Structures are given as C-alpha cells and as structure tokens.
PDB file of C-alpha atoms in Angstrom:
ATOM      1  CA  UNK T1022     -10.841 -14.575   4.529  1.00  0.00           C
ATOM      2  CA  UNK T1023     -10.616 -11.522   3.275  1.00  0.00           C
ATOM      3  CA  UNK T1024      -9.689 -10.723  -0.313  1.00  0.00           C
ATOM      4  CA  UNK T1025      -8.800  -8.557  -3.257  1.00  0.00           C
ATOM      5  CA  UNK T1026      -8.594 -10.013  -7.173  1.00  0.00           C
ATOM      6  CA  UNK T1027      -7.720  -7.358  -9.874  1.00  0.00           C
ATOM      7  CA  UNK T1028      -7.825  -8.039 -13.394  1.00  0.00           C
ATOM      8  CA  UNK T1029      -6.499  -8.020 -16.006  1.00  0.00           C
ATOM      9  CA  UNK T1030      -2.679  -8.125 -14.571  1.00  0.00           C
ATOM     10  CA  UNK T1031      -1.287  -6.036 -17.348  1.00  0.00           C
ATOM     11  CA  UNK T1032      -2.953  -3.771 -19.468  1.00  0.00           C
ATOM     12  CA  UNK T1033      -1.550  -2.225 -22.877  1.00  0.00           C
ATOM     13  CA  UNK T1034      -3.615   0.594 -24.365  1.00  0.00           C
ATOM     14  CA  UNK T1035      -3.076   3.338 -27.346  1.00  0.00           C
ATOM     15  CA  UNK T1036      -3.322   7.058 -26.017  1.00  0.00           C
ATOM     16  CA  UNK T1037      -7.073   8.417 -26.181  1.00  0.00           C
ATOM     17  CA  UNK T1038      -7.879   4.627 -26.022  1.00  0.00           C
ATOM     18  CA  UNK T1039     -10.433   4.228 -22.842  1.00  0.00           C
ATOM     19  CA  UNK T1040     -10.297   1.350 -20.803  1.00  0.00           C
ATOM     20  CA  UNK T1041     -11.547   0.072 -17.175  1.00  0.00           C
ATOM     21  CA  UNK T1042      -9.743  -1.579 -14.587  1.00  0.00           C
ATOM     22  CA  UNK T1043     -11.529  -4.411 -12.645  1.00  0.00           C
ATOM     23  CA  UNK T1044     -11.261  -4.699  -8.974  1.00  0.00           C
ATOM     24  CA  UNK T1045     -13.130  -7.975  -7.201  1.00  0.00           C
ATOM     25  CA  UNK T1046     -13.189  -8.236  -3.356  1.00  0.00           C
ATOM     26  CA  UNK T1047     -14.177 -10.732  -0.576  1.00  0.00           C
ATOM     27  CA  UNK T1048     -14.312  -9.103   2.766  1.00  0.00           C
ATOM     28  CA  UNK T1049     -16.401  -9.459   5.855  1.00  0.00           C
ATOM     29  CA  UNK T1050     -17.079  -6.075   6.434  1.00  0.00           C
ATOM     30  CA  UNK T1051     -15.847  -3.040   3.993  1.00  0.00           C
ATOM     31  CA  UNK T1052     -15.473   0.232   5.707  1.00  0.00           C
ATOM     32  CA  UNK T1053     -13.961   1.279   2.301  1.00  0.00           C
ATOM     33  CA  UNK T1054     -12.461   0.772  -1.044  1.00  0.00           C
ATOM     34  CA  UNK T1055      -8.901   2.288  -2.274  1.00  0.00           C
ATOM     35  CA  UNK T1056      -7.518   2.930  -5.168  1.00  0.00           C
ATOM     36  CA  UNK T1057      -3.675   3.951  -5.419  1.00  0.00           C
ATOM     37  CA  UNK T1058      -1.279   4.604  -8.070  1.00  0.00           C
ATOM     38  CA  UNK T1059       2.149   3.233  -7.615  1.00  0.00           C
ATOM     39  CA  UNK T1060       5.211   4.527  -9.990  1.00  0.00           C
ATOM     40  CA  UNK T1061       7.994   2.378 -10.285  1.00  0.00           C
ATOM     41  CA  UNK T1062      10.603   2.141  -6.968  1.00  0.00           C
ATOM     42  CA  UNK T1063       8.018   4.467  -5.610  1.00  0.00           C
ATOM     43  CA  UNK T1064       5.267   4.204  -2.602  1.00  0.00           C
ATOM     44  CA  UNK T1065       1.338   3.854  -3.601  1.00  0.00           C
ATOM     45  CA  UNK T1066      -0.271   7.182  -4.366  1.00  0.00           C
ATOM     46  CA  UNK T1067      -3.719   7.469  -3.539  1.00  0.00           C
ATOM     47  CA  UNK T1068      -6.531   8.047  -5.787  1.00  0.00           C
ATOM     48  CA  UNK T1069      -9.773   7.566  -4.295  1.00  0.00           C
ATOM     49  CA  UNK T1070     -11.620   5.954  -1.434  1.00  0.00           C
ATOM     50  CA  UNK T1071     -15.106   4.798  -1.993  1.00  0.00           C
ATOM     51  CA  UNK T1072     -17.570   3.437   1.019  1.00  0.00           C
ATOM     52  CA  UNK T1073     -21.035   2.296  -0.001  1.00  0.00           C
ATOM     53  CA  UNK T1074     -22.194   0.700  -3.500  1.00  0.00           C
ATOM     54  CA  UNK T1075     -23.332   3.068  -6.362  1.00  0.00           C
ATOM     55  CA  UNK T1076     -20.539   5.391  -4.888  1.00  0.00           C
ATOM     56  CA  UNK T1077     -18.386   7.241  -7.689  1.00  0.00           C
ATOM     57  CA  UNK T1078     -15.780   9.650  -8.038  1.00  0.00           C
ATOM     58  CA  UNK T1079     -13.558  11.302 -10.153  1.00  0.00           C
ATOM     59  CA  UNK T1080     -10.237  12.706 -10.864  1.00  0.00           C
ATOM     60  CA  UNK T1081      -9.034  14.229 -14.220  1.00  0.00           C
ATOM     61  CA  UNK T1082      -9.448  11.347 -16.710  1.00  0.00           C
ATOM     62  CA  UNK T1083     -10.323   8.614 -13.705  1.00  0.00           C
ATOM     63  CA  UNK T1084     -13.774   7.366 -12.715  1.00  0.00           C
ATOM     64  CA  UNK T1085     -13.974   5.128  -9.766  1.00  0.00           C
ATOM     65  CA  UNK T1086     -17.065   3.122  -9.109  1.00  0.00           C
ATOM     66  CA  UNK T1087     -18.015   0.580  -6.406  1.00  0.00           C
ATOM     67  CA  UNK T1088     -20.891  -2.101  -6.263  1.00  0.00           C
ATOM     68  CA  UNK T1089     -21.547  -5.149  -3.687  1.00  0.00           C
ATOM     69  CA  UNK T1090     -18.590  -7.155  -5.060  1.00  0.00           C
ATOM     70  CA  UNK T1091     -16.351  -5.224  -7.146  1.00  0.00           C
ATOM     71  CA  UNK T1092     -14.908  -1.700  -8.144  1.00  0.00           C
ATOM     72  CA  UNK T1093     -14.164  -0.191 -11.854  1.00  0.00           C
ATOM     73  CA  UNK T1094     -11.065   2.080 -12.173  1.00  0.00           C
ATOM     74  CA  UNK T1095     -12.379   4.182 -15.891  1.00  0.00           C
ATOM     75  CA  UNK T1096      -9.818   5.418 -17.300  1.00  0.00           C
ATOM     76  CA  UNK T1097     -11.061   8.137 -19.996  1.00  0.00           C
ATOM     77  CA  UNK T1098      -8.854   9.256 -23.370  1.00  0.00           C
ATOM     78  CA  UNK T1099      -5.291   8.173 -21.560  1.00  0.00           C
ATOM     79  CA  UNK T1100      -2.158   9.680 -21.854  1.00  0.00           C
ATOM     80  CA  UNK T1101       1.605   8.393 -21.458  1.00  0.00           C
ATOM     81  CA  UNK T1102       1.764   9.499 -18.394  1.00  0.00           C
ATOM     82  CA  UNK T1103      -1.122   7.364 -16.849  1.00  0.00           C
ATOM     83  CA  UNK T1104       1.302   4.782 -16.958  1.00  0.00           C
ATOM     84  CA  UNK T1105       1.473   3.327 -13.724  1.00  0.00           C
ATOM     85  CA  UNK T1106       0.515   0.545 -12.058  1.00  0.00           C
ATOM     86  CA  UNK T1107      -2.724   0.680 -10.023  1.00  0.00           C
ATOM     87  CA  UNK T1108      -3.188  -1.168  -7.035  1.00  0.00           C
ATOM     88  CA  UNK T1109      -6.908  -1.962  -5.629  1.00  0.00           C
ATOM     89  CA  UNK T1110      -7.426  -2.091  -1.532  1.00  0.00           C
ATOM     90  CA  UNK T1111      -9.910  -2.668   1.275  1.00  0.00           C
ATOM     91  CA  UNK T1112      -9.816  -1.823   4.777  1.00  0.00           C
ATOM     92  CA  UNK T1113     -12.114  -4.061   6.455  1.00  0.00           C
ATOM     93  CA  UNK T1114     -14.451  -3.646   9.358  1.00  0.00           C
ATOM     94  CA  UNK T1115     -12.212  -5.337  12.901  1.00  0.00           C
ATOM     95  CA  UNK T1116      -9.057  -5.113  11.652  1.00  0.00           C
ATOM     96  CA  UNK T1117      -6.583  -2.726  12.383  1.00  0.00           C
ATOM     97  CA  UNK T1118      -6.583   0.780  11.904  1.00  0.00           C
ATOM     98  CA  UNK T1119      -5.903   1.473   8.402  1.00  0.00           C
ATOM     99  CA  UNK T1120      -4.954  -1.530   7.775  1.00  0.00           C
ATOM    100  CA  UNK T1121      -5.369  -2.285   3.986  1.00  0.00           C
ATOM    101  CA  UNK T1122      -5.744  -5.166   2.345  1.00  0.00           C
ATOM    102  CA  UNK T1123      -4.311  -5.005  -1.657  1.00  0.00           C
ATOM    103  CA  UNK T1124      -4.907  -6.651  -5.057  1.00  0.00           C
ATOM    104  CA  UNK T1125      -1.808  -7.781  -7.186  1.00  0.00           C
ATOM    105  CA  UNK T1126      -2.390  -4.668  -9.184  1.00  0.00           C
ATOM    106  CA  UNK T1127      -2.519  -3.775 -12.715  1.00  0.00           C
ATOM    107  CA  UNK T1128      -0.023  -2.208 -14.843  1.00  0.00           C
ATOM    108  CA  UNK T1129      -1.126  -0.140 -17.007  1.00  0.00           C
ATOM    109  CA  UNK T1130       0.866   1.445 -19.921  1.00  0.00           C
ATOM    110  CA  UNK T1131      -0.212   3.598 -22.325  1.00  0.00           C
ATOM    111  CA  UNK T1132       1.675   4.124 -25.722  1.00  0.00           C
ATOM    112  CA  UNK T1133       1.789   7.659 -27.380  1.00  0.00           C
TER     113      UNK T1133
ATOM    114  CA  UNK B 625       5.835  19.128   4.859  1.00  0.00           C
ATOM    115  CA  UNK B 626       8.445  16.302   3.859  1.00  0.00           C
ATOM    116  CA  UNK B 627       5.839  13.860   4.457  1.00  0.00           C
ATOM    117  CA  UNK B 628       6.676  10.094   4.976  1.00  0.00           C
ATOM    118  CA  UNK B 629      10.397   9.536   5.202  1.00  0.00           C
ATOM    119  CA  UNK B 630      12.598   5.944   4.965  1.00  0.00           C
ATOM    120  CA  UNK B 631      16.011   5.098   4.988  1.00  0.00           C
ATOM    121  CA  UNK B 632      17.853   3.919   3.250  1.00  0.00           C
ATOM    122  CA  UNK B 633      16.698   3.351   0.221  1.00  0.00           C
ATOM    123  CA  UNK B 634      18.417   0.460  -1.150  1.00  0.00           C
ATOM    124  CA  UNK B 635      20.256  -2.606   0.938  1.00  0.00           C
ATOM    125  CA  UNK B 636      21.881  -5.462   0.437  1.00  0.00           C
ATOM    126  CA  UNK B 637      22.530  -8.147   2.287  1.00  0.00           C
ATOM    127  CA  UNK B 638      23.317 -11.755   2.070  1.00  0.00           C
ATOM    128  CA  UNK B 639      21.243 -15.092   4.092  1.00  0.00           C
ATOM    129  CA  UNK B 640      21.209 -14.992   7.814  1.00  0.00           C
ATOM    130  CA  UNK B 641      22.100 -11.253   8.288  1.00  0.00           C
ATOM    131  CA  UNK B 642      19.724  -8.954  10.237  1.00  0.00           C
ATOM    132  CA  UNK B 643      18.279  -5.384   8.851  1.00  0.00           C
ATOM    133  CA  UNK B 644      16.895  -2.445  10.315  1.00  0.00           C
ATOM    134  CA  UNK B 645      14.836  -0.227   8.417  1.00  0.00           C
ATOM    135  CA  UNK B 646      13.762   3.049   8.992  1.00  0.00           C
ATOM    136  CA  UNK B 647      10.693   5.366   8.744  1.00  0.00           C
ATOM    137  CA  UNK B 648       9.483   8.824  10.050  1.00  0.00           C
ATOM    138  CA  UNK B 649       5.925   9.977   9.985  1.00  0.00           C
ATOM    139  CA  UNK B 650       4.476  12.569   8.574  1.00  0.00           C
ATOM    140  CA  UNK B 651       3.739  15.693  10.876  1.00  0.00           C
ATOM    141  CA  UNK B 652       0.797  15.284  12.785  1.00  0.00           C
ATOM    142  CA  UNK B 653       0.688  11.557  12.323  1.00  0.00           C
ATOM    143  CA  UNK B 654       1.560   9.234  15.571  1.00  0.00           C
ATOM    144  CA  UNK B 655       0.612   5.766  13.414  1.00  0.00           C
ATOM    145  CA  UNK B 656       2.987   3.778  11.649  1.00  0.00           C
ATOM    146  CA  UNK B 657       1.921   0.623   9.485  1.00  0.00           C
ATOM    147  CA  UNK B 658       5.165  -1.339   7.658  1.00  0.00           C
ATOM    148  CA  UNK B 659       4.059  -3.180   4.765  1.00  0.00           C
ATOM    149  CA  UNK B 660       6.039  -5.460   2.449  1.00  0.00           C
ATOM    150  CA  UNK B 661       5.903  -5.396  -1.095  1.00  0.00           C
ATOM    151  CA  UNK B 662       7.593  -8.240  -3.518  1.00  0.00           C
ATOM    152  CA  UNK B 663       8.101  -7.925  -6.906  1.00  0.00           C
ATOM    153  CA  UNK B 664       4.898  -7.598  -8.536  1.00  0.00           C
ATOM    154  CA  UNK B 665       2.531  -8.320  -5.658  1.00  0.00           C
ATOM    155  CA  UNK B 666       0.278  -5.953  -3.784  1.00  0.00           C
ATOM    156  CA  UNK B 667       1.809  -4.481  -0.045  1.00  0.00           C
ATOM    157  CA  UNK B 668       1.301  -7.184   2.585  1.00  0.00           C
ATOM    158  CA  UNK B 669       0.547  -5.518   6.094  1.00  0.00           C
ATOM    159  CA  UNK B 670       3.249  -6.410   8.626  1.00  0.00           C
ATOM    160  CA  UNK B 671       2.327  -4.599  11.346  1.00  0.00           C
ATOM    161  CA  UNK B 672       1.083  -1.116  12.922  1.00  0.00           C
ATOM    162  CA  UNK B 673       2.524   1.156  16.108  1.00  0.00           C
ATOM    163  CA  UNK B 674       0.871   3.387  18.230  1.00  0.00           C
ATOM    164  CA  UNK B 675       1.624   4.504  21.234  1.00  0.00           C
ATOM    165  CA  UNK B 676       4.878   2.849  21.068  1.00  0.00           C
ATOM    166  CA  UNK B 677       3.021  -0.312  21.282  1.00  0.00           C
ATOM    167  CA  UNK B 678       2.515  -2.904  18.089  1.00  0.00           C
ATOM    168  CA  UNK B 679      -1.318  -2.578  17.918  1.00  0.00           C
ATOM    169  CA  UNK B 680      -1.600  -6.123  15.224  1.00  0.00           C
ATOM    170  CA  UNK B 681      -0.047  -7.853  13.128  1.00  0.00           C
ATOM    171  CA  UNK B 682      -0.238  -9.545   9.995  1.00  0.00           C
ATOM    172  CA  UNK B 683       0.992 -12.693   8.904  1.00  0.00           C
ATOM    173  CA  UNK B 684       4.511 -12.706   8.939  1.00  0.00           C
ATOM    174  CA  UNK B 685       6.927 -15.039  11.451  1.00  0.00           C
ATOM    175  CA  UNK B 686       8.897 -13.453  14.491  1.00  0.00           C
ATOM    176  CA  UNK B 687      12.118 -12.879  12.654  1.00  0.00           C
ATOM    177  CA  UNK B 688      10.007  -8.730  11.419  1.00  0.00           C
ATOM    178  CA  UNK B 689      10.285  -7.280  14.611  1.00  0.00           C
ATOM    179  CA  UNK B 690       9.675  -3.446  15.329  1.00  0.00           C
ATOM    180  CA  UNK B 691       9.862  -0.827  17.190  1.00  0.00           C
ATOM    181  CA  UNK B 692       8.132   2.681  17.846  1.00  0.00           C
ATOM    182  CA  UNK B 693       9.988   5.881  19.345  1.00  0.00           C
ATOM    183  CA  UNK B 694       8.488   8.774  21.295  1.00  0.00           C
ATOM    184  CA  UNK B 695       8.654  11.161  18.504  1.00  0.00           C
ATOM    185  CA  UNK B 696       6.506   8.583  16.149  1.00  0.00           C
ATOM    186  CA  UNK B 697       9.524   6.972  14.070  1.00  0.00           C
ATOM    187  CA  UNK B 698       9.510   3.674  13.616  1.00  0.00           C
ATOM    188  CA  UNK B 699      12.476   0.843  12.661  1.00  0.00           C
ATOM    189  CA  UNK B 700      11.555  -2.892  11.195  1.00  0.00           C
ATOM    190  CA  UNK B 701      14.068  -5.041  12.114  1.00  0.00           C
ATOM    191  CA  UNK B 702      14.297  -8.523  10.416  1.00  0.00           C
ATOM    192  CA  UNK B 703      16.231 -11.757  11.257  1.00  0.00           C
ATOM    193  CA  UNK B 704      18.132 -14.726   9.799  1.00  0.00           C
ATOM    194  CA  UNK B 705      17.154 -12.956   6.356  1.00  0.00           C
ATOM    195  CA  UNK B 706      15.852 -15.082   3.541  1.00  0.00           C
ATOM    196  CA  UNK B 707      15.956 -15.022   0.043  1.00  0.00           C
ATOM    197  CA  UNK B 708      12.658 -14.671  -0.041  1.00  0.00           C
ATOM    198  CA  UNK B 709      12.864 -11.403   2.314  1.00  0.00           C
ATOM    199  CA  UNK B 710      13.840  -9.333  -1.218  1.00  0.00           C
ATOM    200  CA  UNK B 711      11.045  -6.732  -1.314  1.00  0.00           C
ATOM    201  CA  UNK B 712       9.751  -3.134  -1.294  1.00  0.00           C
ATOM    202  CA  UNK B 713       9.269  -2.499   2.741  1.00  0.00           C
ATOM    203  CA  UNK B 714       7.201   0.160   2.761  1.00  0.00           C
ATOM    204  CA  UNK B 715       5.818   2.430   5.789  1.00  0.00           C
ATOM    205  CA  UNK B 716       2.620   4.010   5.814  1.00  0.00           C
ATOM    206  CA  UNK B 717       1.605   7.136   8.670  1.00  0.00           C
ATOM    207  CA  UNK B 718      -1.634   8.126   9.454  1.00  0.00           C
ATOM    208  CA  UNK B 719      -3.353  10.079  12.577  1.00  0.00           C
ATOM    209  CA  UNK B 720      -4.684   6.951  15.293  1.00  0.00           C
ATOM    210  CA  UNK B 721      -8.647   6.372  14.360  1.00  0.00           C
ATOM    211  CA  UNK B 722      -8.445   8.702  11.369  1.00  0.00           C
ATOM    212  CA  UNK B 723      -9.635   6.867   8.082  1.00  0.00           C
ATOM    213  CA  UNK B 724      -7.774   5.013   5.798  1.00  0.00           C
ATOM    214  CA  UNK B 725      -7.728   7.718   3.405  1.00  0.00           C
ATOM    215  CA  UNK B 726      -5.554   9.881   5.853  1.00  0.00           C
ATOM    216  CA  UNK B 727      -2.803   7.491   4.974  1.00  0.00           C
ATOM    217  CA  UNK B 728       0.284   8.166   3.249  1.00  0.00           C
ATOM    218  CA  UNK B 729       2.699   5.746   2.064  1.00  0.00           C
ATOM    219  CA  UNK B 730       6.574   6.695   2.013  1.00  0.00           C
ATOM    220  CA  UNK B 731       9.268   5.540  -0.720  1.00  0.00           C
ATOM    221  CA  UNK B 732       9.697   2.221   0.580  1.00  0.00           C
ATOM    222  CA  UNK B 733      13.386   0.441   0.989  1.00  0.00           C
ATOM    223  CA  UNK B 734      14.347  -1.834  -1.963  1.00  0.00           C
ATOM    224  CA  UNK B 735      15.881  -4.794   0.229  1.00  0.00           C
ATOM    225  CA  UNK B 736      17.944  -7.453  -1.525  1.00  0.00           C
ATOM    226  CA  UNK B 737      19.079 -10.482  -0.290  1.00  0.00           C
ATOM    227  CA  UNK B 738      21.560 -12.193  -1.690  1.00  0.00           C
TER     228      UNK B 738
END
C-alpha cells in the first residue's frame, strides 16, 4: 500500500535558524513527489514537484530534495512568515489522475 | 483568474443530515478531485470527475456521493452525516492527463457536525 510518513509532526525553530523537513514514502510506482504549503483554514499551496532521485529544487529560502525512499524540505535562515504547515505527497504510477497521496504534515513555526 | 472556487465556507450541521458542497474549477480545467481533510491529517482523496463521470475513488463509504456539471463544477453530497464527517473538504482542478503539478487546490469548506 502506498504511503507517506513525515517527521517530525511539529517543528519550533528561532528565525535565521535552518532546519529540514523529512518526508518518507512507500509507493509502488512514483511518477512524482509534492510538496505544498497549507496556511491555516486555507487549501495546500504548492511548492515543488520532484520526479527522479538526486532531483532538487529551489524556491527563496526552500530546497527540496528527493532520493529512493524519502524527500528533505531545507528550509534556509527562516522567517515568521514561513510559518505554515507543510504537507508531503505522491502521485503514484495506476492511480488516478492527479490523484495525491499526503503525509500528516509538519507544522512549522518560526519565532521572530 | 479567480481560480478554484467553494461554497460555502463554513457549515454546520447536526447527525443524520445530508450536505452538499460546492466547487468550480479553475478556467481551462475540466477535472475535479474532492479531498477530505480532518483536523491535523493530510487530504484523503475522495474522488475525481471528468467528463461528468466519477473516474475513481478512494476509500470512503457510499454516503460521499458527487456529481459533475457540463460547465466543470462539481457538488459532494454526503449522507446520514457523522461526527466523524467534521473536516476540511477540499476540491482540487486540474486539466484531464495534465500532471499533478497542474493542480490547484481551492479554500476548502470547514464542515461541522454536531
């Protein structure tokens, strides 16, 4: 069965204090890796997609990477308003389109 | 672009009622996923139109029903609610056979059941 393990659950860090998010996953097939953002009361925001291991890629002060079993959200120097919570997801090879699979998520909150 | 739209955005309703949700696409997207979120869990896939057919669906009993209209909205309905029905239903558009990364997630609807 497919499945997605993030860790830790809740993350507390000071601002300019780097950190990484840890995303594991079990899946038969992985067409690709997601990583969203998700404000409170609000919808996921997405972040990145990666597809094949050694992949990375980057957006302001966040660093995706992806191996054989597991993804690292880097988060460089955070501010305040990186708080969020991140959720981790795969879409699988035979199931349907765009149909994600998610991790509990972390959240993530960064004091000024 | 106003992107993914729901309605409304909060509900409540007591055991046994039914609910209809609502969603519209974003332009130029003609696939709807519903997803349910509870309170501090990851989305749970529900189920996906196209073609104003339900295409799969995940693991969730009868009582989530849905429905696709000509124009690309979407409604979840849901049954005989349960307490355990309180959650974040979110919708999710897309263009059919585009990647995952083409999809965007509306605001969700906070349900309650009380």
């Amino acid at each position: 069965e497919d499945q997605v393990t993030q860790s830790p659950e809740a993350l507390r860090l000071q601002e300019g204090e780097s950190s990484s998010l840890n995303c594991s996953y079990t899946v038969s097939g992985l067409r690709g890796l997601f990583w969203y953002r998700q404000d409170p009361g609000k919808g996921p925001e997405f972040l990145f997609t990666l597809y094949s291991a050694g992949e990375e890629k980057e957006k302001e002060r966040l660093k995706a990477t992806l191996t054989k079993k597991e993804s690292f959200l880097h988060i460089t120097a955070p501010k305040p308003e990186d708080s969020a919570t991140y959720l981790c997801a795969v879409h699988a090879y035979g199931g349907a389109t765009n149909k994600l699979i998610f991790g509990t998520g972390t959240l993530l909150a960064v004091q000024p | 672009d106003a992107g993914v739209t729901q309605s409304p955005t909060h509900l409540i309703k007591t055991r046994g009622q039914q609910v209809t949700l609502r969603c519209s696409p974003k332009s130029g997207h003609d696939t709807v996923s519903w997803y349910q979120q509870a309170l501090g869990q990851g989305p749970q896939f529900i189920f996906q139109y196209y073609e104003e057919e339900e295409r799969q669906r995940g693991n969730f009993p009868d009582r989530f029903s849905g429905h696709q209209f000509p124009n690309y909205s979407s409604e979840l309905n849901v049954n005989a609610l349960l307490l355990g029905d309180s959650a974040l239903y979110l919708c999710a558009s897309s263009p059919w056979g585009q990647g995952a990364d083409t999809q965007y997630f509306g605001p969700g609807t906070r349900l309650t059941v009380l």
